[in-house]
Amino acid sequence: ELMESGGGSVLPGGSLRLPCAASRSIFDIDTMVWYRQAPGKQREAVGSISRSGKTFYADSLEVRTTISKDNANDILYLQMNDLKPEDTGVYYCNAMILQFSGGSSYWEQYWGQGTQVTVSS
């Protein structure tokens, strides 16, 4: 189970730090991803972090986004700075675990329930 928190209202230019707490160890999770969904738009990936800690970000968000994880406490974090009204949306964390069965592989995915972020003056 994944549970995001830390959402709320933020002024333009402000920052947010969203934690996503996992109910199991995240140390061996292959990839953890932050997504967001703006009103009336499709869900989009903000960025991800691999088991080894390597991060990837959406091109348009890279300069003001940091994803990190605390393996000791099983928490994934999203830090975003210089927030804009277009950052408004529901933010979700996602965990992907590569599983092997009967000679084939598949991704096992888990989602949090999301946390609302509203950027407005």
PDB file of C-alpha atoms in Angstrom, residues 5-119:
ATOM      1  CA  SER A   5       0.285  13.236   1.893  1.00  0.00           C
ATOM      2  CA  GLY A   6       1.374  16.858   2.048  1.00  0.00           C
ATOM      3  CA  GLY A   7      -1.002  18.280  -0.529  1.00  0.00           C
ATOM      4  CA  GLY A   8      -2.874  21.533  -0.147  1.00  0.00           C
ATOM      5  CA  SER A   9      -2.936  25.098  -1.422  1.00  0.00           C
ATOM      6  CA  VAL A  10       0.298  26.797  -2.438  1.00  0.00           C
ATOM      7  CA  LEU A  11       1.012  30.270  -3.742  1.00  0.00           C
ATOM      8  CA  PRO A  12       2.646  30.654  -7.154  1.00  0.00           C
ATOM      9  CA  GLY A  13       6.390  30.599  -6.736  1.00  0.00           C
ATOM     10  CA  GLY A  14       6.139  28.438  -3.650  1.00  0.00           C
ATOM     11  CA  SER A  15       7.381  24.924  -3.046  1.00  0.00           C
ATOM     12  CA  LEU A  16       5.948  21.588  -2.057  1.00  0.00           C
ATOM     13  CA  ARG A  17       7.363  18.398  -0.649  1.00  0.00           C
ATOM     14  CA  LEU A  18       5.111  15.401  -0.918  1.00  0.00           C
ATOM     15  CA  PRO A  19       5.888  12.192   0.942  1.00  0.00           C
ATOM     16  CA  CYS A  20       4.571   8.818  -0.153  1.00  0.00           C
ATOM     17  CA  ALA A  21       4.702   6.258   2.614  1.00  0.00           C
ATOM     18  CA  ALA A  22       4.852   2.566   1.745  1.00  0.00           C
ATOM     19  CA  SER A  23       3.545  -0.254   3.893  1.00  0.00           C
ATOM     20  CA  ARG A  24       6.421  -2.495   2.833  1.00  0.00           C
ATOM     21  CA  SER A  25      10.108  -2.077   2.233  1.00  0.00           C
ATOM     22  CA  ILE A  26      10.891   0.052  -0.808  1.00  0.00           C
ATOM     23  CA  PHE A  27      14.520  -1.000  -0.889  1.00  0.00           C
ATOM     24  CA  ASP A  28      13.905  -3.647  -3.549  1.00  0.00           C
ATOM     25  CA  ILE A  29      11.240  -1.870  -5.584  1.00  0.00           C
ATOM     26  CA  ASP A  30      12.558  -1.593  -9.132  1.00  0.00           C
ATOM     27  CA  THR A  31      11.074   1.804  -9.967  1.00  0.00           C
ATOM     28  CA  MET A  32       8.982   4.349  -8.118  1.00  0.00           C
ATOM     29  CA  VAL A  33       7.221   7.047 -10.092  1.00  0.00           C
ATOM     30  CA  TRP A  34       5.421  10.276  -9.319  1.00  0.00           C
ATOM     31  CA  TYR A  35       2.485  11.072 -11.597  1.00  0.00           C
ATOM     32  CA  ARG A  36       0.085  13.955 -11.647  1.00  0.00           C
ATOM     33  CA  GLN A  37      -3.274  14.618 -13.234  1.00  0.00           C
ATOM     34  CA  ALA A  38      -4.517  18.123 -13.895  1.00  0.00           C
ATOM     35  CA  PRO A  39      -8.251  18.777 -14.188  1.00  0.00           C
ATOM     36  CA  GLY A  40      -9.505  17.611 -17.571  1.00  0.00           C
ATOM     37  CA  LYS A  41      -6.129  16.196 -18.601  1.00  0.00           C
ATOM     38  CA  GLN A  42      -4.502  12.795 -18.767  1.00  0.00           C
ATOM     39  CA  ARG A  43      -2.264  11.559 -16.025  1.00  0.00           C
ATOM     40  CA  GLU A  44       1.377  12.354 -16.751  1.00  0.00           C
ATOM     41  CA  ALA A  45       4.643  11.209 -15.264  1.00  0.00           C
ATOM     42  CA  VAL A  46       6.558  13.793 -13.256  1.00  0.00           C
ATOM     43  CA  GLY A  47       9.616  11.631 -12.742  1.00  0.00           C
ATOM     44  CA  SER A  48      10.945   8.396 -11.345  1.00  0.00           C
ATOM     45  CA  ILE A  49      13.654   6.864  -9.214  1.00  0.00           C
ATOM     46  CA  SER A  50      15.166   3.443  -9.667  1.00  0.00           C
ATOM     47  CA  ARG A  51      16.197   0.906  -7.047  1.00  0.00           C
ATOM     48  CA  SER A  52      19.758   2.221  -7.293  1.00  0.00           C
ATOM     49  CA  GLY A  53      18.609   5.813  -6.833  1.00  0.00           C
ATOM     50  CA  LYS A  54      18.938   6.963 -10.434  1.00  0.00           C
ATOM     51  CA  THR A  55      16.364   9.624 -11.243  1.00  0.00           C
ATOM     52  CA  PHE A  56      14.580  10.647 -14.427  1.00  0.00           C
ATOM     53  CA  TYR A  57      12.347  13.673 -14.867  1.00  0.00           C
ATOM     54  CA  ALA A  58       9.892  15.006 -17.402  1.00  0.00           C
ATOM     55  CA  ASP A  59      11.811  17.452 -19.554  1.00  0.00           C
ATOM     56  CA  SER A  60       9.555  20.366 -18.728  1.00  0.00           C
ATOM     57  CA  LEU A  61       9.861  19.805 -14.960  1.00  0.00           C
ATOM     58  CA  GLU A  62      13.485  18.740 -14.523  1.00  0.00           C
ATOM     59  CA  VAL A  63      14.912  22.083 -13.454  1.00  0.00           C
ATOM     60  CA  ARG A  64      12.522  22.465 -10.505  1.00  0.00           C
ATOM     61  CA  THR A  65      11.832  18.874  -9.466  1.00  0.00           C
ATOM     62  CA  THR A  66      13.670  16.457  -7.190  1.00  0.00           C
ATOM     63  CA  ILE A  67      12.603  12.899  -6.423  1.00  0.00           C
ATOM     64  CA  SER A  68      14.278  11.073  -3.571  1.00  0.00           C
ATOM     65  CA  LYS A  69      13.636   8.127  -1.318  1.00  0.00           C
ATOM     66  CA  ASP A  70      14.340   7.147   2.250  1.00  0.00           C
ATOM     67  CA  ASN A  71      14.879   3.401   2.196  1.00  0.00           C
ATOM     68  CA  ALA A  72      15.244   3.207   5.964  1.00  0.00           C
ATOM     69  CA  ASN A  73      11.756   4.612   6.524  1.00  0.00           C
ATOM     70  CA  ASP A  74      10.145   3.412   3.261  1.00  0.00           C
ATOM     71  CA  ILE A  75       9.190   6.874   2.039  1.00  0.00           C
ATOM     72  CA  LEU A  76       9.323   8.329  -1.455  1.00  0.00           C
ATOM     73  CA  TYR A  77       9.520  12.113  -1.789  1.00  0.00           C
ATOM     74  CA  LEU A  78       8.643  14.669  -4.440  1.00  0.00           C
ATOM     75  CA  GLN A  79      10.079  18.168  -4.116  1.00  0.00           C
ATOM     76  CA  MET A  80       8.902  20.839  -6.559  1.00  0.00           C
ATOM     77  CA  ASN A  81       9.937  24.469  -6.515  1.00  0.00           C
ATOM     78  CA  ASP A  82       8.745  27.638  -8.233  1.00  0.00           C
ATOM     79  CA  LEU A  83       5.231  26.268  -8.472  1.00  0.00           C
ATOM     80  CA  LYS A  84       2.897  27.533 -11.160  1.00  0.00           C
ATOM     81  CA  PRO A  85      -0.892  27.379 -11.500  1.00  0.00           C
ATOM     82  CA  GLU A  86      -0.441  24.697 -14.169  1.00  0.00           C
ATOM     83  CA  ASP A  87       1.103  22.450 -11.500  1.00  0.00           C
ATOM     84  CA  THR A  88      -2.357  22.139  -9.966  1.00  0.00           C
ATOM     85  CA  GLY A  89      -3.609  18.591  -9.903  1.00  0.00           C
ATOM     86  CA  VAL A  90      -3.735  15.326  -8.050  1.00  0.00           C
ATOM     87  CA  TYR A  91      -0.298  13.830  -7.408  1.00  0.00           C
ATOM     88  CA  TYR A  92       0.091  10.061  -7.245  1.00  0.00           C
ATOM     89  CA  CYS A  93       2.953   7.782  -6.359  1.00  0.00           C
ATOM     90  CA  ASN A  94       3.418   4.472  -8.106  1.00  0.00           C
ATOM     91  CA  ALA A  95       5.601   1.458  -7.422  1.00  0.00           C
ATOM     92  CA  MET A  96       6.666  -0.993 -10.106  1.00  0.00           C
ATOM     93  CA  ILE A  97       8.129  -4.396  -9.305  1.00  0.00           C
ATOM     94  CA  LEU A  98       9.377  -6.701 -12.034  1.00  0.00           C
ATOM     95  CA  GLN A  99       8.055 -10.201 -11.445  1.00  0.00           C
ATOM     96  CA  PHE A 100       8.976 -13.463 -13.144  1.00  0.00           C
ATOM     97  CA  SER A 101       6.612 -16.366 -13.601  1.00  0.00           C
ATOM     98  CA  GLY A 102       6.642 -19.388 -15.890  1.00  0.00           C
ATOM     99  CA  GLY A 103       9.451 -18.059 -18.051  1.00  0.00           C
ATOM    100  CA  SER A 104       7.856 -14.679 -18.612  1.00  0.00           C
ATOM    101  CA  SER A 105       8.057 -11.365 -16.819  1.00  0.00           C
ATOM    102  CA  TYR A 106       5.551  -8.692 -15.976  1.00  0.00           C
ATOM    103  CA  TRP A 107       5.353  -5.467 -14.002  1.00  0.00           C
ATOM    104  CA  GLU A 108       3.426  -5.530 -10.750  1.00  0.00           C
ATOM    105  CA  GLN A 109       2.145  -2.030 -10.008  1.00  0.00           C
ATOM    106  CA  TYR A 110       0.819  -0.321  -6.928  1.00  0.00           C
ATOM    107  CA  TRP A 111      -0.796   3.116  -6.687  1.00  0.00           C
ATOM    108  CA  GLY A 112      -1.506   5.550  -3.923  1.00  0.00           C
ATOM    109  CA  GLN A 113      -4.854   7.303  -3.631  1.00  0.00           C
ATOM    110  CA  GLY A 114      -3.404  10.681  -4.608  1.00  0.00           C
ATOM    111  CA  THR A 115      -3.077  14.030  -2.916  1.00  0.00           C
ATOM    112  CA  GLN A 116      -4.506  17.298  -4.257  1.00  0.00           C
ATOM    113  CA  VAL A 117      -2.183  20.234  -4.897  1.00  0.00           C
ATOM    114  CA  THR A 118      -3.666  23.601  -5.819  1.00  0.00           C
ATOM    115  CA  VAL A 119      -1.410  26.453  -6.916  1.00  0.00           C
TER     116      VAL A 119
END
